[in-house]
Coordinates of C-alpha atoms and ligand atoms in Angstrom, one line a residue:
M145 CA 23.9 3.8 -4.5
I146 CA 20.4 2.4 -4.3
R147 CA 20.2 -1.4 -4.2
T148 CA 17.2 -3.6 -4.8
V149 CA 17.5 -6.7 -2.6
A150 CA 15.4 -9.8 -3.3
T151 CA 13.5 -11.1 -0.2
K152 CA 10.9 -13.6 0.9
P153 CA 7.8 -12.7 3.0
F154 CA 7.7 -13.3 6.7
P155 CA 4.1 -14.4 7.4
D156 CA 3.9 -12.9 10.9
Q157 CA 3.9 -9.2 10.1
R158 CA 0.4 -8.3 11.0
P159 CA 0.4 -5.1 13.1
G160 CA -1.5 -5.4 16.4
T161 CA -3.2 -2.9 18.8
S162 CA -0.3 -0.6 18.3
G163 CA 2.1 -1.6 15.5
L164 CA 4.2 -4.7 14.9
R165 CA 5.6 -5.9 18.2
K166 CA 7.9 -8.9 18.4
Q167 CA 10.8 -10.2 20.4
V168 CA 14.2 -8.7 19.5
P169 CA 15.6 -11.8 17.9
V170 CA 12.7 -11.9 15.5
F171 CA 13.4 -8.4 14.4
Q172 CA 17.1 -9.2 14.1
Q173 CA 16.5 -11.9 11.4
P174 CA 18.1 -10.7 8.2
G175 CA 15.5 -8.8 6.1
Y176 CA 12.8 -8.8 8.8
L177 CA 12.8 -5.1 9.6
E178 CA 13.7 -4.2 6.0
N179 CA 10.6 -6.2 4.8
F180 CA 8.3 -4.5 7.2
I181 CA 9.5 -1.0 6.5
Q182 CA 9.3 -1.6 2.7
S183 CA 5.8 -3.0 3.2
I184 CA 4.8 0.2 5.0
F185 CA 6.1 2.3 2.1
D186 CA 4.6 -0.1 -0.5
S187 CA 1.2 0.5 1.1
L188 CA 1.4 4.3 0.9
E189 CA 1.1 6.6 -2.1
G190 CA 2.3 10.1 -2.8
F191 CA 5.3 10.4 -0.4
Q192 CA 7.9 11.2 -3.1
G193 CA 9.9 14.2 -1.8
Q194 CA 7.8 14.3 1.4
T195 CA 8.9 14.4 5.0
L196 CA 8.8 11.5 7.5
V197 CA 9.3 11.9 11.3
L198 CA 11.5 9.1 12.9
G199 CA 12.4 8.3 16.4
G200 CA 12.2 5.6 19.1
D201 CA 12.2 5.0 22.8
G202 CA 16.0 4.2 23.0
R203 CA 15.5 0.5 23.6
F204 CA 17.9 -2.2 22.4
F205 CA 18.1 -2.3 18.5
N206 CA 16.8 1.3 18.3
R207 CA 20.0 2.8 16.9
E208 CA 20.5 0.0 14.3
A209 CA 16.9 0.2 13.3
I210 CA 17.1 4.0 12.8
Q211 CA 19.9 3.6 10.3
I212 CA 17.9 0.9 8.3
V213 CA 14.8 3.0 8.2
V214 CA 16.8 6.0 7.0
K215 CA 18.4 4.1 4.2
I216 CA 15.1 2.4 3.0
A217 CA 13.3 5.8 3.1
A218 CA 16.1 7.4 1.1
A219 CA 16.0 4.6 -1.5
N220 CA 12.2 4.9 -1.8
G221 CA 12.2 8.6 -2.5
F222 CA 11.3 10.4 0.7
G223 CA 12.6 14.0 0.6
R224 CA 13.4 14.5 4.2
I225 CA 13.6 12.7 7.5
V226 CA 13.2 14.5 10.8
V227 CA 14.9 12.3 13.4
G228 CA 15.3 12.9 17.2
Q229 CA 18.9 13.3 18.4
G230 CA 20.3 9.9 19.5
G231 CA 17.3 8.3 17.8
I232 CA 15.1 9.4 20.7
L233 CA 11.6 10.7 20.3
S234 CA 8.6 9.8 22.5
T235 CA 5.4 8.7 20.9
P236 CA 3.6 11.9 21.8
A237 CA 6.6 14.0 20.5
V238 CA 6.4 12.2 17.2
S239 CA 2.7 12.9 16.9
A240 CA 3.4 16.6 17.8
L241 CA 6.1 16.9 15.2
I242 CA 4.0 15.3 12.5
R243 CA 1.3 17.8 13.2
A244 CA 3.5 20.9 13.6
R245 CA 5.5 20.3 10.5
H246 CA 2.6 18.9 8.4
T247 CA 4.7 15.8 7.5
F248 CA 3.5 12.9 5.4
G249 CA 3.7 10.6 8.5
G250 CA 6.1 9.1 11.0
I251 CA 7.7 5.9 12.2
I252 CA 8.0 5.1 15.9
L253 CA 10.4 2.4 17.0
S254 CA 9.0 1.1 20.3
A255 CA 7.3 -1.8 22.0
S256 CA 5.9 0.7 24.5
H257 CA 5.7 -0.7 28.0
N258 CA 7.1 -4.2 27.1
P259 CA 10.6 -5.0 28.5
G260 CA 13.6 -4.3 26.3
G261 CA 17.1 -5.6 25.8
P262 CA 18.5 -8.5 23.7
H263 CA 15.8 -10.8 25.0
G264 CA 13.1 -8.2 25.3
D265 CA 10.7 -6.8 22.7
F266 CA 11.0 -4.4 19.8
G267 CA 8.3 -2.7 17.7
V268 CA 7.5 -0.5 14.8
K269 CA 4.5 1.8 14.6
Y270 CA 3.5 3.8 11.5
N271 CA 1.6 7.1 12.2
I272 CA -0.4 8.9 9.5
G273 CA -0.3 12.6 8.5
G274 CA -2.7 13.7 11.2
G275 CA -0.2 12.4 13.8
G276 CA -2.2 9.3 14.9
P277 CA -1.6 5.6 14.7
A278 CA -2.4 4.1 11.3
P279 CA -6.1 3.1 11.2
E280 CA -7.1 -0.5 10.5
N281 CA -7.4 -0.1 6.7
V282 CA -3.8 1.1 6.6
T283 CA -2.4 -1.6 8.9
E284 CA -4.3 -4.3 6.9
A285 CA -2.8 -2.9 3.7
I286 CA 0.7 -3.0 5.2
F287 CA 0.1 -6.6 6.3
A288 CA -1.1 -7.5 2.8
K289 CA 2.0 -6.0 1.2
S290 CA 4.2 -7.9 3.7
K291 CA 2.7 -11.2 2.6
A292 CA 3.5 -10.5 -1.1
I293 CA 6.9 -8.7 -0.8
S294 CA 9.7 -9.9 -3.1
A295 CA 12.3 -7.1 -2.8
Y296 CA 13.2 -4.0 -0.8
K297 CA 15.1 -0.9 -1.8
I298 CA 17.9 0.3 0.3
S299 CA 20.8 2.8 0.1
D300 CA 24.3 1.5 0.7
A301 CA 25.4 4.9 2.1
P302 CA 27.4 4.7 5.4
D303 CA 25.6 5.2 8.7
I304 CA 24.7 8.8 9.6
D305 CA 25.7 10.5 12.9
I306 CA 22.4 10.7 14.7
D307 CA 24.0 12.4 17.8
R308 CA 24.9 15.6 16.1
L309 CA 22.1 18.3 15.5
G310 CA 21.9 19.6 12.0
T311 CA 21.1 18.3 8.5
V312 CA 23.0 15.7 6.4
K313 CA 22.2 13.9 3.2
V314 CA 21.7 10.2 2.3
E315 CA 21.2 9.9 -1.5
S316 CA 19.0 12.9 -2.4
M317 CA 17.2 12.9 1.0
D318 CA 17.9 15.4 3.8
I319 CA 18.1 14.1 7.3
E320 CA 17.5 16.7 10.0
V321 CA 18.6 15.7 13.5
V322 CA 16.5 17.7 16.0
D323 CA 16.3 18.2 19.7
P324 CA 13.7 15.6 20.9
V325 CA 12.2 17.9 23.5
A326 CA 12.1 21.5 22.0
Q327 CA 8.9 21.3 19.9
Y328 CA 7.0 19.2 22.4
L329 CA 7.9 21.7 25.2
S330 CA 6.6 24.6 23.1
L331 CA 3.3 22.8 22.6
M332 CA 2.9 22.1 26.3
K333 CA 3.5 25.9 27.0
T334 CA 0.4 26.7 24.9
L335 CA -1.8 24.3 26.9
F336 CA -0.8 24.8 30.5
D337 CA -0.2 27.6 33.0
F338 CA 3.6 27.2 33.5
D339 CA 3.7 30.3 35.7
A340 CA 1.1 28.9 38.1
I341 CA 2.9 25.5 38.2
R342 CA 6.2 27.3 38.9
S343 CA 4.6 29.2 41.8
L344 CA 3.2 25.9 43.1
F345 CA 6.7 24.4 43.3
A346 CA 8.1 27.7 44.7
S347 CA 5.6 27.4 47.6
G348 CA 7.2 24.1 48.7
F349 CA 5.1 21.6 46.7
R350 CA 7.2 18.5 46.1
M351 CA 6.9 15.8 43.4
R352 CA 8.7 12.7 42.2
F353 CA 8.6 11.6 38.5
D354 CA 9.9 8.1 37.7
A355 CA 10.9 7.8 34.0
L356 CA 11.7 4.1 34.5
H357 CA 14.9 4.5 32.4
A358 CA 12.7 5.0 29.4
V359 CA 12.1 7.8 26.9
T360 CA 10.5 10.5 29.1
G361 CA 13.7 11.1 31.1
P362 CA 15.0 13.9 28.8
Y363 CA 11.5 15.4 28.6
A364 CA 11.0 15.3 32.4
H365 CA 14.4 16.8 33.2
A366 CA 13.9 19.6 30.8
I367 CA 10.3 20.4 31.6
F368 CA 9.9 19.7 35.4
E369 CA 13.3 20.5 36.7
G370 CA 14.4 22.9 34.0
E371 CA 11.3 25.0 33.1
L372 CA 9.1 24.5 36.2
K373 CA 11.9 24.5 38.8
S374 CA 10.5 21.4 40.6
G375 CA 13.9 20.9 42.2
A376 CA 16.9 18.8 41.5
G377 CA 16.2 15.1 42.0
T378 CA 12.5 15.4 41.1
V379 CA 13.1 13.1 38.2
V380 CA 14.4 9.6 39.0
N381 CA 15.6 6.9 36.5
G382 CA 15.9 9.8 34.0
T383 CA 18.4 8.3 31.6
P384 CA 17.0 6.1 28.8
L385 CA 18.7 2.7 28.9
P386 CA 18.6 0.0 26.1
D387 CA 17.2 -2.5 28.6
F388 CA 15.3 0.0 30.9
G389 CA 17.5 -1.2 33.7
G390 CA 16.1 -4.7 33.4
H391 CA 12.6 -3.6 34.3
H392 CA 9.2 -3.4 32.6
P393 CA 8.9 0.3 31.7
D394 CA 5.2 0.2 32.6
P395 CA 3.8 2.8 35.0
N396 CA 1.5 0.9 37.2
P397 CA 1.6 -0.2 40.9
T398 CA 3.2 -3.5 39.9
Y399 CA 6.0 -2.4 37.7
A400 CA 6.6 1.1 39.1
K401 CA 6.5 -0.3 42.6
D402 CA 9.4 1.9 43.9
L403 CA 7.4 5.0 43.2
Y404 CA 4.2 3.5 44.4
D405 CA 5.7 2.4 47.7
F406 CA 7.5 5.8 48.1
M407 CA 4.2 7.6 47.6
M408 CA 2.5 5.4 50.3
S409 CA 5.4 6.0 52.8
A410 CA 5.8 8.6 55.5
S411 CA 8.3 10.5 53.5
A412 CA 6.1 10.8 50.4
P413 CA 6.1 14.1 48.5
D414 CA 2.8 15.8 47.4
F415 CA 2.7 14.3 43.9
G416 CA 4.0 11.3 42.0
G417 CA 4.0 10.5 38.3
A418 CA 5.5 7.9 36.0
S419 CA 5.5 7.1 32.3
D420 CA 6.2 4.1 30.1
G421 CA 8.8 3.0 27.5
D422 CA 7.6 5.4 24.7
G423 CA 6.2 8.1 26.9
D424 CA 2.5 7.8 26.1
R425 CA 1.3 6.3 29.4
N426 CA 1.0 7.9 32.8
M427 CA 0.4 6.9 36.4
I428 CA -0.8 9.5 38.9
L429 CA -0.3 9.4 42.6
G430 CA -0.6 11.7 45.6
R431 CA 0.7 11.3 49.1
G432 CA -1.0 8.1 50.3
V433 CA -3.3 7.8 47.3
Y434 CA -3.2 6.1 43.9
V435 CA -5.4 7.5 41.2
T436 CA -6.8 4.9 38.8
P437 CA -6.5 5.9 35.2
S438 CA -10.2 5.9 34.7
D439 CA -10.7 8.3 37.7
S440 CA -7.8 10.4 36.4
L441 CA -9.6 10.9 33.1
A442 CA -12.8 11.8 34.9
I443 CA -11.1 14.3 37.2
L444 CA -9.2 16.0 34.4
A445 CA -12.5 16.3 32.5
A446 CA -14.3 17.8 35.5
N447 CA -11.5 20.4 36.1
A448 CA -10.3 20.9 32.6
T449 CA -11.2 24.6 32.3
L450 CA -8.5 25.4 34.8
A451 CA -5.9 24.8 32.1
P452 CA -5.5 27.6 29.5
G453 CA -5.6 25.1 26.6
Y454 CA -9.1 23.9 27.7
A455 CA -10.5 27.0 29.2
K456 CA -13.3 27.2 26.7
G457 CA -14.6 23.9 27.8
L458 CA -14.6 20.4 26.3
A459 CA -16.5 19.2 23.2
G460 CA -16.7 15.7 24.6
V461 CA -14.9 12.9 26.4
A462 CA -14.1 9.5 24.9
R463 CA -13.0 6.4 26.7
S464 CA -12.2 2.9 25.6
M465 CA -14.9 0.3 26.3
P466 CA -13.1 -1.4 29.2
T467 CA -12.3 2.0 30.9
S468 CA -14.6 2.7 33.8
A469 CA -17.7 4.8 33.3
A470 CA -16.5 7.5 35.7
S471 CA -15.9 10.0 32.8
D472 CA -19.4 9.3 31.4
R473 CA -20.8 10.7 34.7
V474 CA -18.8 13.9 34.4
A475 CA -19.8 14.3 30.8
A476 CA -23.5 13.8 31.7
K477 CA -23.3 16.4 34.5
I478 CA -21.5 19.1 32.6
G479 CA -23.6 18.4 29.4
I480 CA -20.9 17.3 26.9
R481 CA -20.7 14.3 24.6
S482 CA -19.3 11.0 25.7
Y483 CA -18.1 8.1 23.6
E484 CA -17.2 4.5 24.2
T485 CA -14.6 3.1 21.7
P486 CA -12.7 -0.2 21.3
T487 CA -9.3 -0.6 23.0
G488 CA -6.5 1.2 21.2
W489 CA -5.8 4.9 20.6
K490 CA -6.5 4.8 16.9
F491 CA -10.2 4.7 17.5
F492 CA -10.1 8.2 19.0
G493 CA -8.6 9.8 15.9
N494 CA -11.9 10.4 14.0
L495 CA -13.6 11.8 17.1
L496 CA -10.8 14.2 17.7
D497 CA -10.5 15.2 14.0
A498 CA -14.2 15.9 13.8
G499 CA -14.2 18.0 17.0
L500 CA -16.6 15.6 18.8
A501 CA -14.2 14.8 21.6
T502 CA -11.5 16.9 23.4
L503 CA -10.2 14.5 26.0
C504 CA -9.7 10.7 25.6
G505 CA -8.6 8.0 28.0
E506 CA -8.0 4.3 28.5
E507 CA -7.9 2.3 31.7
S508 CA -4.4 1.1 30.7
F509 CA -2.8 4.3 31.9
G510 CA -3.4 6.3 28.8
T511 CA -4.8 9.8 28.8
G512 CA -4.7 12.5 26.1
S513 CA -6.4 15.2 24.1
N514 CA -6.9 16.9 20.8
H515 CA -3.4 18.5 21.1
I516 CA -2.0 15.4 19.3
R517 CA -3.3 12.1 18.2
E518 CA -1.6 9.8 20.7
K519 CA -1.9 9.5 24.5
D520 CA 0.6 11.5 26.3
G521 CA 2.3 10.8 29.7
V522 CA 4.1 14.0 30.4
W523 CA 1.0 16.0 29.3
A524 CA -1.2 14.2 31.8
V525 CA 1.3 15.0 34.6
L526 CA 1.3 18.7 33.6
F527 CA -2.5 18.7 33.5
W528 CA -2.6 17.4 37.1
L529 CA 0.0 19.9 38.2
N530 CA -1.9 22.8 36.5
I531 CA -5.1 21.8 38.3
L532 CA -3.4 21.4 41.7
A533 CA -1.6 24.8 41.1
H534 CA -5.0 26.4 40.9
R535 CA -6.9 24.4 43.5
R536 CA -4.2 24.2 46.1
I537 CA -5.6 21.1 47.6
S538 CA -4.0 17.7 47.9
V539 CA -4.5 14.9 45.4
K540 CA -6.4 13.0 48.1
E541 CA -8.7 15.9 48.7
L542 CA -9.3 16.4 45.0
V543 CA -10.1 12.7 44.4
T544 CA -12.4 12.5 47.5
E545 CA -14.2 15.6 46.4
H546 CA -14.7 14.0 43.0
W547 CA -16.2 10.8 44.4
R548 CA -18.5 12.8 46.7
T549 CA -19.8 14.7 43.6
Y550 CA -20.0 12.0 41.0
G551 CA -19.8 8.7 43.0
R552 CA -17.0 6.2 42.8
N553 CA -16.4 3.6 40.1
Y554 CA -14.4 0.9 41.9
Y555 CA -12.3 -0.6 39.2
T556 CA -9.6 -3.2 38.7
R557 CA -8.0 -5.1 35.8
H558 CA -6.8 -8.6 36.2
D559 CA -4.3 -9.9 33.6
Y560 CA -3.6 -13.6 32.9
E561 CA -0.4 -13.4 30.9
E562 CA 1.2 -16.0 28.6
I563 CA -1.7 -18.5 28.7
D564 CA -2.2 -21.1 26.0
L565 CA -3.5 -19.5 22.8
N566 CA -6.1 -22.2 22.1
A567 CA -7.3 -22.2 25.7
A568 CA -7.7 -18.4 25.5
N569 CA -9.6 -18.6 22.2
G570 CA -11.8 -21.4 23.6
L571 CA -12.6 -19.3 26.7
M572 CA -13.6 -16.2 24.6
G573 CA -15.7 -18.4 22.3
A574 CA -17.6 -19.8 25.2
L575 CA -18.2 -16.4 26.7
R576 CA -19.4 -15.1 23.3
D577 CA -21.9 -17.9 23.1
A578 CA -23.0 -17.3 26.7
T579 CA -23.9 -13.6 26.0
K580 CA -27.2 -14.8 24.6
S581 CA -28.3 -16.7 27.7
L582 CA -26.9 -14.4 30.4
P583 CA -29.3 -11.5 30.5
G584 CA -31.9 -11.9 33.3
K585 CA -29.7 -14.4 35.3
S586 CA -28.7 -13.5 38.8
F587 CA -25.4 -14.3 40.6
G588 CA -25.8 -13.6 44.2
A589 CA -26.7 -9.9 44.4
H590 CA -25.8 -9.3 40.8
K591 CA -28.4 -9.5 38.1
V592 CA -27.3 -9.4 34.5
E593 CA -28.9 -6.6 32.6
A594 CA -27.2 -7.2 29.2
A595 CA -24.3 -9.0 27.7
D596 CA -22.6 -8.7 24.2
D597 CA -19.5 -8.9 22.2
F598 CA -18.7 -5.2 21.8
A599 CA -19.0 -3.7 18.3
Y600 CA -18.2 -0.1 17.6
H601 CA -19.9 1.9 14.9
D602 CA -17.7 4.9 14.2
P603 CA -19.9 7.9 14.1
V604 CA -17.6 9.7 11.6
D605 CA -16.6 7.3 8.9
H606 CA -19.3 4.7 9.8
S607 CA -16.8 1.8 9.8
V608 CA -17.6 -1.1 12.1
A609 CA -15.1 -2.8 14.5
D610 CA -16.6 -6.0 16.0
H611 CA -15.4 -8.7 18.4
Q612 CA -13.9 -6.0 20.6
G613 CA -14.5 -7.8 23.9
V614 CA -17.3 -9.5 25.9
R615 CA -19.2 -7.2 28.2
V616 CA -21.4 -8.5 31.0
M617 CA -23.4 -5.6 32.4
F618 CA -25.3 -5.8 35.7
E619 CA -28.1 -3.8 37.1
G620 CA -26.7 -0.8 39.1
G621 CA -23.8 -0.2 36.8
S622 CA -21.4 -3.0 37.7
R623 CA -19.6 -4.7 34.8
I624 CA -17.2 -7.5 33.9
V625 CA -15.4 -7.3 30.6
Y626 CA -13.2 -9.9 28.9
R627 CA -10.8 -9.4 26.0
L628 CA -7.6 -10.8 24.7
S629 CA -4.6 -8.5 24.4
G630 CA -3.4 -7.4 21.0
T631 CA 0.1 -6.3 22.2
G632 CA 1.5 -9.4 23.9
T633 CA 4.3 -11.3 22.1
V634 CA 4.2 -14.7 23.9
G635 CA 1.0 -16.9 23.9
A636 CA -2.1 -15.0 24.8
T637 CA -3.0 -12.6 27.5
L638 CA -6.5 -12.5 28.9
R639 CA -7.6 -9.2 30.4
V640 CA -10.5 -9.1 32.8
Y641 CA -11.9 -5.7 33.8
I642 CA -14.1 -5.5 36.8
E643 CA -16.1 -2.4 37.9
H644 CA -18.7 -1.5 40.5
Y645 CA -20.4 1.9 40.9
E646 CA -21.0 3.4 44.3
P647 CA -23.2 6.5 44.4
P648 CA -22.0 9.7 46.1
A649 CA -23.9 8.8 49.3
G650 CA -22.5 5.2 49.3
K651 CA -19.4 3.6 50.8
L652 CA -16.5 5.6 49.1
D653 CA -13.5 4.6 51.1
Q654 CA -13.2 0.8 50.7
E655 CA -10.1 -1.0 49.5
T656 CA -10.6 -1.7 45.8
Q657 CA -10.0 -5.5 45.7
A658 CA -12.2 -5.9 48.8
A659 CA -14.9 -3.8 47.4
L660 CA -14.9 -5.9 44.2
A661 CA -14.3 -9.3 45.8
D662 CA -17.6 -10.9 44.9
L663 CA -17.4 -9.6 41.3
I664 CA -13.8 -10.8 41.0
A665 CA -14.9 -14.3 42.1
L666 CA -17.7 -14.2 39.6
S667 CA -15.3 -13.1 36.8
R668 CA -13.4 -16.3 37.4
S669 CA -16.3 -18.7 37.6
L670 CA -18.3 -17.2 34.8
A671 CA -15.4 -17.7 32.3
E672 CA -14.1 -21.0 33.9
I673 CA -10.7 -19.4 34.0
E674 CA -9.0 -22.0 36.2
K675 CA -10.5 -25.0 34.3
R676 CA -9.6 -23.6 30.9
T677 CA -6.2 -22.0 31.6
G678 CA -4.9 -23.7 34.7
R679 CA -4.6 -20.3 36.4
K680 CA -6.0 -19.8 39.9
A681 CA -5.1 -16.1 40.0
P682 CA -4.0 -13.3 37.6
S683 CA -0.3 -12.5 37.0
V684 CA -0.8 -8.7 37.1
I685 CA -3.4 -6.7 38.9
T686 CA -3.8 -3.0 38.2
Ligands
LIG131 C1 -2.8 -2.5 25.6 C2 -3.8 -1.7 26.4 C3 -4.5 -0.7 25.4 C4 -3.4 0.2 24.8 C5 -2.4 -0.6 24.1 C6 -1.2 0.2 23.6 O1 -3.4 -3.2 24.6 O2 -4.7 -2.5 27.0 O3 -5.4 0.1 26.2 O4 -4.0 1.0 23.8 O5 -1.8 -1.6 25.0 O6 -0.6 0.9 24.6 P1 -3.8 -4.7 24.7 O7 -4.4 -5.1 23.3 O8 -2.6 -5.5 25.0 O9 -4.8 -4.8 25.8 V1 1.0 1.4 24.4 O10 1.4 2.3 25.7 O11 1.6 0.1 23.8 O12 1.0 2.3 22.9
LIG132 CO1 3.3 3.2 25.4

């Protein structure tokens, strides 16, 4: 039976950079998840009888949330739900399923790289029919509905068995429980040369993939060990756990430290990769070398035609504003378009749909292409393996060769987490004001060429997104960028992005923090970080 339940709005349901992300106890309040799901449906039109894809990253509250979404979708008139077995689907797998099955949209239950467990975070993302994150007009419409909601509709049917493959019914809606990996794997086979990668492994090439006890475990076991015969034990931490084993499921040198240290050790294999909670991020390492995400995007762009899915060449490369300009240099050299968008994958959607860009990337360990409308961790690892299978050189050689051709964009991101919200807003306000007076000023060897608060004019739908971060650009291509995180759940997080360009003939083998030392010091004094936030140093450096 369908029930209509009276409810009151929760005023804090504004979706951020990627969906609504809150601490688990917030989501566990009676009616909280129900309200948000009903608000999503209230903001949509024309879904009666249509199909919705549903899955999550297996974190704490995933299974309960799946049942609630199913019952609200049934009560609101969806015709079918395609759900991953056990409630599991990575973010890229959801995007792939939406596209392959031409569904109305999808719901992803994840707080991505944020920790999970009873005291961790939970999240809900709505993806549109093209497979990408809901654009701003949709998320704002959801927020508006959430502020005015007075009731939600829900079926009182018993819970469904999400562990058994097959189709069952709730009210008049079909629920199809599918293998989370199958369709994704078939898509990867159309893009990459699996035979070449198999021969690479057969030749003795060794890798380690760290799934960080998050959603990519099942994908990695099936694809690397199963299809590509990478060898038993290639995948570590391959079982999704509700609390990710107590760790941040975030593939960077800080939170994937075991993998990082292993790759820097004497017993390192040839290649290392990791992915995040929901499977859309990636970290790439070689023996004794860590590849920055910005460099990874540039290197994939420069070598893309080695992969069958990109053999005809790229239309263009898009990167988020704080991402280093390394990919711009590749685009300029091979004569393709390049774009600079605000942070967040949703801004790539129009460029991909319009065929203006093929590859996209963010400095935050996100890389992807027009195969779906999300960033894709396992895809990035496969792309690297495909390139290495053809080049048969080490990761270190490939990276060094790249720098010798294009120059090196030394790059680091310094995060100041959980700082006071007012202090953070004051700091950003002061920087915004300073943009007018900074151009022309010199700080040691660095002369400011331009400064602004980044605004993006979408070339396809002509929408404008402003206040996307303060950029201070110096002569010679160095940059400092400041912005506040849209995904944190406690206080504010200030992100400071620091970059210096060294031409091909310059010093290419310095340690990153050392190479950037004077700009790092300037990034702190320019924004008065210690005075305003009390922090002498960042909490995370990537
Ligand atoms: C962060 C990253 C951003 C990324 C976003 C979602 O956002 O900086 O590049 O798109 O997370 O990634 P913010 O606003 O906290 O800087 V994920 O893996 O959560 O989908
Ligand atoms: Co993620």
